[in-house]
Structure formats: structure tokens, C-alpha cells
Tab-separated table of C-alpha atoms in Angstrom:
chain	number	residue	atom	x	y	z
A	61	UNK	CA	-42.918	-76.678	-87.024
A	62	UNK	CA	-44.046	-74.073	-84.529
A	63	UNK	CA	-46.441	-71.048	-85.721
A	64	UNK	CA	-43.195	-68.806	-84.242
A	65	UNK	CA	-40.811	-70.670	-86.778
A	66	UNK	CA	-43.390	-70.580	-89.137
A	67	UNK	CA	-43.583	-67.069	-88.811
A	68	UNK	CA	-40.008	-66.174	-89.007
A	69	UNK	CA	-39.322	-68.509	-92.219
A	70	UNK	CA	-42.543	-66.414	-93.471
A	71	UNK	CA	-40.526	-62.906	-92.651
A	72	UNK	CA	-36.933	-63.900	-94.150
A	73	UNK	CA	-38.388	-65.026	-97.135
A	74	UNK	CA	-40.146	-61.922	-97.601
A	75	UNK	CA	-36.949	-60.337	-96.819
A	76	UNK	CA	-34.846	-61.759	-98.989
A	77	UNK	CA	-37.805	-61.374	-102.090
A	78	UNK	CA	-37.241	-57.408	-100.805
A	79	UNK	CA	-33.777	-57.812	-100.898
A	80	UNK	CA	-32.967	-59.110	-104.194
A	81	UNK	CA	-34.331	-56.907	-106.726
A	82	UNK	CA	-31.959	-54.396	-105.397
A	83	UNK	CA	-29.204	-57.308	-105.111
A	84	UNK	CA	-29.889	-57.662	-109.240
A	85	UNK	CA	-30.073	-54.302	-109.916
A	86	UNK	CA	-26.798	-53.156	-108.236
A	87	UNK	CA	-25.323	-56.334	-110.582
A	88	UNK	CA	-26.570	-55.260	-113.959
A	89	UNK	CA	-25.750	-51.339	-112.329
A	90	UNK	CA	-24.526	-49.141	-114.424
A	91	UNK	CA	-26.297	-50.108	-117.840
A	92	UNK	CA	-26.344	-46.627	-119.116
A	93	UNK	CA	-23.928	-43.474	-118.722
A	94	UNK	CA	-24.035	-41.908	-115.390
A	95	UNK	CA	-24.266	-38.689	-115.264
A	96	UNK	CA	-22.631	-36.348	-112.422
A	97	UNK	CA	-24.620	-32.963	-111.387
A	98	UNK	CA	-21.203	-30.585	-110.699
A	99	UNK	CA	-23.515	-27.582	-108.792
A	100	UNK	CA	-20.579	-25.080	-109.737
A	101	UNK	CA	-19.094	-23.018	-112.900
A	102	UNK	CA	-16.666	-24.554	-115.341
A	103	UNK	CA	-13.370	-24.249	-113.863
A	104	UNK	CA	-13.499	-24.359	-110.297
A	105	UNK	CA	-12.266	-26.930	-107.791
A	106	UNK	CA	-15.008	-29.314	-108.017
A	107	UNK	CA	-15.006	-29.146	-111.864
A	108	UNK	CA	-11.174	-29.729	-111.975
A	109	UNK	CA	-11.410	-32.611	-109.395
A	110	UNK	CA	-14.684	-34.261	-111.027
A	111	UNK	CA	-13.273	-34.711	-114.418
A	112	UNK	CA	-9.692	-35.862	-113.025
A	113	UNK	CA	-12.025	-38.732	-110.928
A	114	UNK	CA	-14.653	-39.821	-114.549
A	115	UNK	CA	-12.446	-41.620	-116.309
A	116	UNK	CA	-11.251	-43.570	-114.247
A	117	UNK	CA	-14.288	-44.054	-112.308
A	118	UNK	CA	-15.757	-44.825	-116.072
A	119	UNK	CA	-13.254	-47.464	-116.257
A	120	UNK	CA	-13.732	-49.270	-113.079
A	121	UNK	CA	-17.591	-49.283	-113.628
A	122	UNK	CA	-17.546	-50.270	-117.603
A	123	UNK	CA	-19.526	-47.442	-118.268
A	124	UNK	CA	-18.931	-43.628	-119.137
A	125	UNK	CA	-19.457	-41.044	-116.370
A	126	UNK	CA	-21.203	-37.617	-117.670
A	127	UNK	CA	-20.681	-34.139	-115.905
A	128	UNK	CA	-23.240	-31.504	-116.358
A	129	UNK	CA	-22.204	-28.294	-114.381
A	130	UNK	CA	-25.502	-26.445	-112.710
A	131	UNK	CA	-24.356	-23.756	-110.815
A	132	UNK	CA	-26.352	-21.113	-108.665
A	133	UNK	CA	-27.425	-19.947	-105.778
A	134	UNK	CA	-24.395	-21.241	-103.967
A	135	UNK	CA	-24.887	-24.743	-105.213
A	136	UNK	CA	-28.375	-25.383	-104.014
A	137	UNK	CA	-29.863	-25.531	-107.277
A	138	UNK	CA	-27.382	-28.349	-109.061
A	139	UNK	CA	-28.170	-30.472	-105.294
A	140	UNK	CA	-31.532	-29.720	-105.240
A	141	UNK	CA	-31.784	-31.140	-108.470
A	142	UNK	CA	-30.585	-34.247	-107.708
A	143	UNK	CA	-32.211	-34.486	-104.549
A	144	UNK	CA	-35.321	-34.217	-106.590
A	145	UNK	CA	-34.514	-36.839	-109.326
A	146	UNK	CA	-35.229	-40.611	-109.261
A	147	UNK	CA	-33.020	-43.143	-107.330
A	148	UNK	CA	-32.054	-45.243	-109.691
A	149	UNK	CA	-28.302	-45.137	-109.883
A	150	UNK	CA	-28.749	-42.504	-113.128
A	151	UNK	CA	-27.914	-39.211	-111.398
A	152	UNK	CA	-25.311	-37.511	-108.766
A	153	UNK	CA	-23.838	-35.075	-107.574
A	154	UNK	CA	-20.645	-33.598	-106.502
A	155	UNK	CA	-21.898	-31.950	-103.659
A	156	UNK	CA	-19.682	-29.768	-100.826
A	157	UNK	CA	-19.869	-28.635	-97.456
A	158	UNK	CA	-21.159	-25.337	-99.062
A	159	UNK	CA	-24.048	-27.608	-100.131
A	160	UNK	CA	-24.972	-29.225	-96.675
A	161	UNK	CA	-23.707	-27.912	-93.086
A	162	UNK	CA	-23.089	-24.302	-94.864
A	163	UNK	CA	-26.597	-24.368	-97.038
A	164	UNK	CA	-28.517	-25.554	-93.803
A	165	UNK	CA	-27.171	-22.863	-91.590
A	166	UNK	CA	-27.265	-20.084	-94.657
A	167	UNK	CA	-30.434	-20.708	-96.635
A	168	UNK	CA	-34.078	-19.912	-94.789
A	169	UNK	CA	-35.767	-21.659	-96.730
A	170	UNK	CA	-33.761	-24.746	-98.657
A	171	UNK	CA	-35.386	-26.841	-100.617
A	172	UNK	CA	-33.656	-29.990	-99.389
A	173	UNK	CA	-32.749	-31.351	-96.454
A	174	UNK	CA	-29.285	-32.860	-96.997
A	175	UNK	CA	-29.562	-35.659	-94.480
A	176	UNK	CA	-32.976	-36.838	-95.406
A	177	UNK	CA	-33.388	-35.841	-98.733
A	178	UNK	CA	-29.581	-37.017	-99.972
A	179	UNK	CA	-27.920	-40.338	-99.944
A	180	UNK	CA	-24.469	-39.796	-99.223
A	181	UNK	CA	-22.245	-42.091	-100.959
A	182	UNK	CA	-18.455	-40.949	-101.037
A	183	UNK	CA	-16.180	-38.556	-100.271
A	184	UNK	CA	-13.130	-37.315	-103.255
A	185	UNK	CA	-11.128	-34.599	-101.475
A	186	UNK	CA	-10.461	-32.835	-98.484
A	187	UNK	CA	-10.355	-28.504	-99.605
A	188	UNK	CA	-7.769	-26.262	-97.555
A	189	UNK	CA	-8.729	-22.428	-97.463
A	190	UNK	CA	-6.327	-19.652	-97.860
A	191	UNK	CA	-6.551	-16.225	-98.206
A	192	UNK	CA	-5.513	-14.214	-100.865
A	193	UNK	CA	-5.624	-10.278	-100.983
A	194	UNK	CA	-4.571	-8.294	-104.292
A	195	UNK	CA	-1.667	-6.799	-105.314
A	196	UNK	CA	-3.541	-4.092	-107.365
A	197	UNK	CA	-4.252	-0.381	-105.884
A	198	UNK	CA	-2.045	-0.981	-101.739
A	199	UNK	CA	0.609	-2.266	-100.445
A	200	UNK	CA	-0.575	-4.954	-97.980
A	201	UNK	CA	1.996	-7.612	-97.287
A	202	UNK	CA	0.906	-9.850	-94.155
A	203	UNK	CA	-2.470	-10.018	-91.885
A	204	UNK	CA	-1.663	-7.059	-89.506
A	205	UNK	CA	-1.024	-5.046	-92.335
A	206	UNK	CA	-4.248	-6.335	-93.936
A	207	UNK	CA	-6.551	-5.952	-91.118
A	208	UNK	CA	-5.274	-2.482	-89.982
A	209	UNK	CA	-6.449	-0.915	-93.871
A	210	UNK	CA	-9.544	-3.195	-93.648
A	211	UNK	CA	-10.738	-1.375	-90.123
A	212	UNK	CA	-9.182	2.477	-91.512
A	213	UNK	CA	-12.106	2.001	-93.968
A	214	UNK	CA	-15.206	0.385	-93.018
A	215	UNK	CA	-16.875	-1.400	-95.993
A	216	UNK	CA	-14.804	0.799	-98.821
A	217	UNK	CA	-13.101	-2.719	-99.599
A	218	UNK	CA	-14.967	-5.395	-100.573
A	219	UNK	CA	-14.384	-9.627	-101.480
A	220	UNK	CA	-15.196	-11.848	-104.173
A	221	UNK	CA	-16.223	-15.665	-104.222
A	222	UNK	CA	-17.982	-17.964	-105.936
A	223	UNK	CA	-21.678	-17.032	-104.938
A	224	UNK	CA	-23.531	-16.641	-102.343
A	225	UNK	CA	-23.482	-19.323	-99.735
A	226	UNK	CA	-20.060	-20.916	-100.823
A	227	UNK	CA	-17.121	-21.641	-98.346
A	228	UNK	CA	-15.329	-19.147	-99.550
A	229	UNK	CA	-18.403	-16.626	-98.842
A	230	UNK	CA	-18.703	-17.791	-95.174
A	231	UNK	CA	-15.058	-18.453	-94.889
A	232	UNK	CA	-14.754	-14.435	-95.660
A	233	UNK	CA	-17.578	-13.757	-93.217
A	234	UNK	CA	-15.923	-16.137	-90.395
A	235	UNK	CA	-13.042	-14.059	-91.129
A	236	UNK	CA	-14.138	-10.440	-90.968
A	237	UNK	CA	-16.232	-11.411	-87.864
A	238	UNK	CA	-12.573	-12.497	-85.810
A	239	UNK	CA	-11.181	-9.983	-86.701
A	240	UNK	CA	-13.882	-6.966	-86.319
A	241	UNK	CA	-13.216	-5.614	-89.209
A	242	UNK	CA	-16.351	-5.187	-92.170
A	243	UNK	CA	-16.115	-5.639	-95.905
A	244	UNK	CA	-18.415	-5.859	-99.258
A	245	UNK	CA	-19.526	-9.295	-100.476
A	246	UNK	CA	-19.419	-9.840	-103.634
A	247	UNK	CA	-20.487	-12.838	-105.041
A	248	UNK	CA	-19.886	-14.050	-108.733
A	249	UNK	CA	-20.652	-17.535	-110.773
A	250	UNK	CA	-17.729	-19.133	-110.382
A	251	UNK	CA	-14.215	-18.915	-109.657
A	252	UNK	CA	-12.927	-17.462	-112.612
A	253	UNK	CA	-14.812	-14.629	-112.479
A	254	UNK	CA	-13.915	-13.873	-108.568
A	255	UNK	CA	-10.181	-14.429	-109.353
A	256	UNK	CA	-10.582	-12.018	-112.413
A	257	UNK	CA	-11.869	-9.239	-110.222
A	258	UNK	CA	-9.388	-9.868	-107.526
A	259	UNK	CA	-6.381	-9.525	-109.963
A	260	UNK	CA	-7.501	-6.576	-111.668
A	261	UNK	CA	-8.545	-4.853	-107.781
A	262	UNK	CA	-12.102	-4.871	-108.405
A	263	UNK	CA	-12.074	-6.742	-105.089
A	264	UNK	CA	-9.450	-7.212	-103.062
A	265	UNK	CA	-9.008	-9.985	-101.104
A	266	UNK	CA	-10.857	-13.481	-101.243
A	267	UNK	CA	-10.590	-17.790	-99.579
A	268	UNK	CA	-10.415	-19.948	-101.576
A	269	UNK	CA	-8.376	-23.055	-102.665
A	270	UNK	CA	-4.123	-22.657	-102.855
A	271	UNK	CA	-3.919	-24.572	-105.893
A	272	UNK	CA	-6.179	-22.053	-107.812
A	273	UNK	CA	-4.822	-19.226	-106.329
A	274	UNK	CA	-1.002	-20.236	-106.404
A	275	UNK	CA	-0.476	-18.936	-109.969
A	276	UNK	CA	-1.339	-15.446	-109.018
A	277	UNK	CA	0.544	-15.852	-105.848
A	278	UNK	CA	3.932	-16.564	-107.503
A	279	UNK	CA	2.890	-14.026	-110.638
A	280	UNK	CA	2.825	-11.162	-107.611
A	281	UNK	CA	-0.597	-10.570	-108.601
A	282	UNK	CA	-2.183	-11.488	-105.330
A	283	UNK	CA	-0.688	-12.335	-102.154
A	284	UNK	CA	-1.415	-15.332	-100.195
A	285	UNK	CA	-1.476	-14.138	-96.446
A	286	UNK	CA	-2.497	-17.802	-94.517
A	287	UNK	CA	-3.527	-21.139	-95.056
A	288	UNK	CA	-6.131	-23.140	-92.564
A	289	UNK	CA	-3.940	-26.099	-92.219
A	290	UNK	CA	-2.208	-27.516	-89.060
A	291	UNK	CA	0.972	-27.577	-90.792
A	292	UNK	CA	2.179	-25.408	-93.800
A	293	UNK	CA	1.225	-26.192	-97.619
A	294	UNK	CA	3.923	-27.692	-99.524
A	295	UNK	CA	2.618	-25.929	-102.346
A	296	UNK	CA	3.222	-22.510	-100.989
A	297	UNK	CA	5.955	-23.171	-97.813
A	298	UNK	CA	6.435	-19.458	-97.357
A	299	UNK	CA	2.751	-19.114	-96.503
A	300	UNK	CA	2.041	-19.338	-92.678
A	301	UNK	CA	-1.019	-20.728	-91.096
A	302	UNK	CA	-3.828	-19.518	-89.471
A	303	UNK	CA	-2.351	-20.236	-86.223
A	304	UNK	CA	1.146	-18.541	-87.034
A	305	UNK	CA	-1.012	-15.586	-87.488
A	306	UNK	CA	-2.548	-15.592	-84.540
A	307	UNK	CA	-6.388	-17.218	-85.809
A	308	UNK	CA	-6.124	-20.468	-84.227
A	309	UNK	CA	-9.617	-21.195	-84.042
A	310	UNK	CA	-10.559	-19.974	-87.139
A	311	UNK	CA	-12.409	-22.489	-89.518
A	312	UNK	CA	-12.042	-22.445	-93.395
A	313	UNK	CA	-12.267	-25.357	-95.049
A	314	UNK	CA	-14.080	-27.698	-97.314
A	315	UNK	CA	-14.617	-31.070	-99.082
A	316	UNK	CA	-15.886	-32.805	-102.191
A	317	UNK	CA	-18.222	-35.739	-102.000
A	318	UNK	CA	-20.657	-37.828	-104.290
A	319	UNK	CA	-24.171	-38.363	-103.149
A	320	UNK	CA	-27.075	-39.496	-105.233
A	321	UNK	CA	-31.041	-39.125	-104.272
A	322	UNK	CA	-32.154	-40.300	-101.076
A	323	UNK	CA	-33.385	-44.272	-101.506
A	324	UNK	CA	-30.637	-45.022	-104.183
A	325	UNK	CA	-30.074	-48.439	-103.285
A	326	UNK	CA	-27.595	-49.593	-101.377
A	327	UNK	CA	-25.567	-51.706	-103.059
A	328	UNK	CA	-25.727	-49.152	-105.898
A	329	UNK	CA	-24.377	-46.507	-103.121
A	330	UNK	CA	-21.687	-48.962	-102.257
A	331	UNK	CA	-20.369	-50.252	-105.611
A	332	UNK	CA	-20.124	-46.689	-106.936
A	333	UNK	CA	-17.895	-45.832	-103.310
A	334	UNK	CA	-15.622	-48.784	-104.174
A	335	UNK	CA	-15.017	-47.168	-106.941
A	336	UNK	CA	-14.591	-43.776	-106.262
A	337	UNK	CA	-12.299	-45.150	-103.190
A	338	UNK	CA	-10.262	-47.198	-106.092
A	339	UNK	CA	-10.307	-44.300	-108.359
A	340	UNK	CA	-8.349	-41.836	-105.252
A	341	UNK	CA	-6.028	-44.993	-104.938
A	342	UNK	CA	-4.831	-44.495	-108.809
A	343	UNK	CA	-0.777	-43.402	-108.532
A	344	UNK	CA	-1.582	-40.921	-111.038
A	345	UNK	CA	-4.843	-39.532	-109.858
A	346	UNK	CA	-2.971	-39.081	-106.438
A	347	UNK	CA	0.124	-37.300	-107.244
A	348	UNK	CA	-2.182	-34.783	-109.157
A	349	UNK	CA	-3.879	-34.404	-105.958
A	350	UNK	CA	-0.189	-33.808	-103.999
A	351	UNK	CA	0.096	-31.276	-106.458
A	352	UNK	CA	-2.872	-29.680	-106.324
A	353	UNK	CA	-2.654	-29.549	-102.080
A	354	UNK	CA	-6.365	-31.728	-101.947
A	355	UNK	CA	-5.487	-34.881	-100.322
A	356	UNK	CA	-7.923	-37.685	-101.130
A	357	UNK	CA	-10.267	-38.686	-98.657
A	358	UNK	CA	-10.208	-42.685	-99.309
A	359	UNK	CA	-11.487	-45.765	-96.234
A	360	UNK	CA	-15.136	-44.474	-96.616
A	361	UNK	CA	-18.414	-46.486	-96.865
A	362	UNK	CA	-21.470	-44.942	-97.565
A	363	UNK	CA	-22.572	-45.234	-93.996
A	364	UNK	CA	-19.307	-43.557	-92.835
A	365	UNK	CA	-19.891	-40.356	-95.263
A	366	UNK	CA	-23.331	-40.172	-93.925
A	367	UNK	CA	-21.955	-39.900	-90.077
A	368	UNK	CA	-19.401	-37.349	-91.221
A	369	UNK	CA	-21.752	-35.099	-93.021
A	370	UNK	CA	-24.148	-35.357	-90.382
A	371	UNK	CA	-21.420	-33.906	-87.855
A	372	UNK	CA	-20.268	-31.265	-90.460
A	373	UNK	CA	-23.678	-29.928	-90.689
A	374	UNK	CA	-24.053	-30.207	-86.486
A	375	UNK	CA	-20.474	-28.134	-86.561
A	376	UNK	CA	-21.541	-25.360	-89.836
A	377	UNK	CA	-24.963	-24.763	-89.587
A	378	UNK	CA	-24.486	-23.026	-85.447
A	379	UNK	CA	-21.154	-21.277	-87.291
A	380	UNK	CA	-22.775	-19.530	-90.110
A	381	UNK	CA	-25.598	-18.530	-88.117
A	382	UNK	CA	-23.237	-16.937	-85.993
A	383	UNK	CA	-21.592	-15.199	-88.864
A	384	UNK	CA	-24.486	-13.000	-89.671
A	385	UNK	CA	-25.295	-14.105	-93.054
A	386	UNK	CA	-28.292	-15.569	-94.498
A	387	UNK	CA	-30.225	-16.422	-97.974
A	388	UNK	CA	-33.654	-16.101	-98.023
């Protein structure tokens, strides 16, 4: 045998001894409870979708799947936690685009990076924006109308979201920006409370998801004025787009996806995907989806999620820059 051969049996060897401590922990993975970091408030659209996903996610792995909600600061602090914990298949998150292209573009000083400091695993569901203005204290029944009382009164109106840093903060930002037109942020710990001061006219208009805001829509409380989707919701069909109102290149959306610390092994990273791809696949899981207007976002490796986010945060970070706002 040649020294070269000898040296090459030498390196696969030593690559498979590498390899298979992760190969046998991936087989005996999970062999405790998982538990899944939601970085928002009770409530909201990644607490609803998170706990529609653990069950059956708990029964495709044989093991139960925890949710802890962390909110704050725009759901850095639940992220950064994770980011921060130990890779051993033990701890996720349910991370958003408010907590990578939008936190990288927003925060000055983040305390992760969420391409090098994350493993991104899988994505759950894709997040349509609308926006919803109250009923409470005017009259305003479609964008023009909006706009025009918006501009009569420079910052006397203000909007809610979810906190600081959220799509639905920068989505209101994007939005005043197009349109010249300047408003009060307000930012609050979760949905709930936004939508609470938007009915009652404490604030009066806000983006966020049609499912949560349909309710009040059809109660006349608030009034959905457009949806960023190519095509029209089926939950709301008498809603227009952003493009039927003239905002064709106006960008409000988000997404849902599961990552875990970066250096979670692989096969960990992929068996959990599998199953969070299975779990979206469920005939159950997905007409609850149809109904809520979140489509699943299923065909995703881990290595495919990572590409995406990377391009998400290439698209975000440039557009919130732009926008004017910033944490620091």
C-alpha cells in the first residue's frame, strides 16, 4: 500500500470516528422533552401556529414538545436565548423574519448574528400582512381616504404592533414612508394588547396577520384596507391588494421557522425538519392553515432554510435601514 493510500484510509477513518457520534446521537435524539423558545406574547401568530405544529411534531418524534413564550425587544431576547444555549437537540426556537433580516437591519447592536450564530432548521408558515385601520373616532373607508387624514395631521395619529422591531412595526414604517405621510409608533407586548388599543381608537390603524384581524373586520370594529398578496385572501375576498391600491412594490410580509443553536448537529437539524415537513403535511393541520390564510411552507431541508434566510436578510436588512428606524 502506498503512503498516499495509507494516508487517505488514515483520514476516512478519522472521518467516519467524527462522524458517528453525531450519527448515534441523532438515533437515540430526542430522549428528553424538547422544548420550543416562542420569542412572542401568548396569543399571537407564532403562539397559535407553534402549538397547532407540538403535538403532532411530539408524535412523530416519540417525545413531547414544550413551548416557553419569551417575548421582548421585538423577539431578540427569546432568539438570543437560544442562540446562546447548548447544541444539543434540547432547545429551539420559533424564530421570524422580525428575528433575522428585520433584527439585522433594525438593531445596532444585536447580540446574535442569525446566520452564524443560528442553525436554521425548518420553515412552518408563510405570514401575509394586511392593514387594518379602526372604526373608532373617523370615518375612513379605503386607502385614499386613509392617507388623505393621515397627511391633514402630521403625527396626531399614531399605530400599534407587537414591539419594537416586529414586521408589523417595519411593515407600518415601509408604509408611511410610500406614502409620505408620518404617524406615532406604538409598540406593545404582544398582539392582544395592539388589537385592544386599535379597537377601542387608542391607535388607529396597524399590519398585521388577516386571520387575527378578520374578527374585528367582519365585527365593523376595524377595517381591513389591503392585503400584500398577489392575489386576494380567500379569507377576506372583498379586501383588495396592495397592488389594486396602487402599492405594488410595497413589501409586508413574514414567516415562521424553527432553528436551534448554531452546531446542532446535523442529523438532529434534519430529523426534526422531516418532521416538521410531515407535521405541515397532516390533512388537519393544513386545512387549519387554509383557514387561517398561512399556507405551509413544506419541501425544505435544513440547508435550503439556511439559503432562504440568508437572502431574506440580504433583501430586509437594506429595507429597514431605508425606513428610518433603528434599536439601539
Amino acid at each position: 500500500m502506498t503512503m498516499l493510500n495509507t494516508r487517505r484510509g488514515l483520514l476516512a477513518l478519522t472521518a467516519a470516528g467524527l462522524a458517528m457520534p453525531q450519527i448515534s446521537r441523532a438515533q437515540s435524539w430526542p430522549s428528553r422533552p424538547i422544548r420550543v423558545i416562542v420569542p412572542f406574547a401568548t396569543g399571537g401568530g407564532t403562539d397559535v401556529t407553534m402549538r397547532m405544529l407540538a403535538p403532532k411534531i411530539s408524535e412523530i418524534l416519540g417525545q413531547s414538545v414544550v413551548i416557553e413564550n419569551r417575548p421582548g425587544a421585538g423577539s431578540t431576547v427569546g432568539t438570543d436565548f437560544v442562540a446562546k444555549s447548548a447544541p444539543d437537540g434540547s432547545t429551539f426556537v420559533l424564530a421570524t423574519l422580525s428575528s433575522t433580516g428585520i433584527a439585522v437591519g433594525l438593531y445596532a447592536n444585536l447580540p446574535y448574528d442569525p446566520i452564524k450564530d443560528l442553525a436554521a432548521i425548518a420553515p412552518t408558515v408563510f405570514i401575509p400582512i394586511c392593514l387594518g385601520v379602526t372604526t373608532k373616532g373617523w370615518d375612513v373607508r379605503d386607502l385614499s381616504g386613509f392617507v388623505a387624514a393621515l397627511k391633514a395631521k402630521p403625527n396626531a395619529y399614531s399605530y400599534g404592533s407587537s414591539g419594537v422591531g416586529t414586521t408589523g412595526h417595519i411593515a407600518s414604517s415601509n408604509f408611511l414612508r410610500q406614502v409620505g405621510a408620518q404617524a406615532e409608533h406604538v409598540p406593545y407586548r404582544g398582539a392582544g394588547q395592539s388589537f385592544t388599543a386599535l379597537v377601542s381608537g387608542e391607535t388607529q390603524f396597524t399590519h398585521d396577520i388577516p386571520s387575527l384581524l378578520k374578527p374585528f373586520h367582519e365585527a365593523g370594529q376595524v377595517r381591513c384596507l389591503f392585503v400584500n398578496t398577489p392575489e386576494r385572501s380567500p379569507l377576506m375576498p372583498d379586501m383588495p391588494t396592495a397592488a389594486e391600491v396602487g402599492l405594488p412594490d410595497y413589501k409586508a410580509y413574514s414567516w415562521y421557522g424553527l432553528f436551534g443553536p448554531a452546531g446542532t448537529p446535523k442529523p438532529i437539524q434534519e430529523r426534526l425538519a422531516a418532521a416538521v415537513d410531515t407535521a405541515l403535511a397532516d390533512p388537519a393541520i393544513k386545512a387549519r392553515l387554509d383557514e387561517l390564510g398561512t399556507p405551509g411552507m413544506r419541501g425544505y431541508t435544513p440547508d435550503r432554510f439556511a439559503a432562504y434566510v440568508a437572502d431574506e436578510v440580504k433583501i430586509w436588512a437594506p429595507l429597514v435601514k431605508a425606513s428610518g428606524a433603528r434599536v439601539e
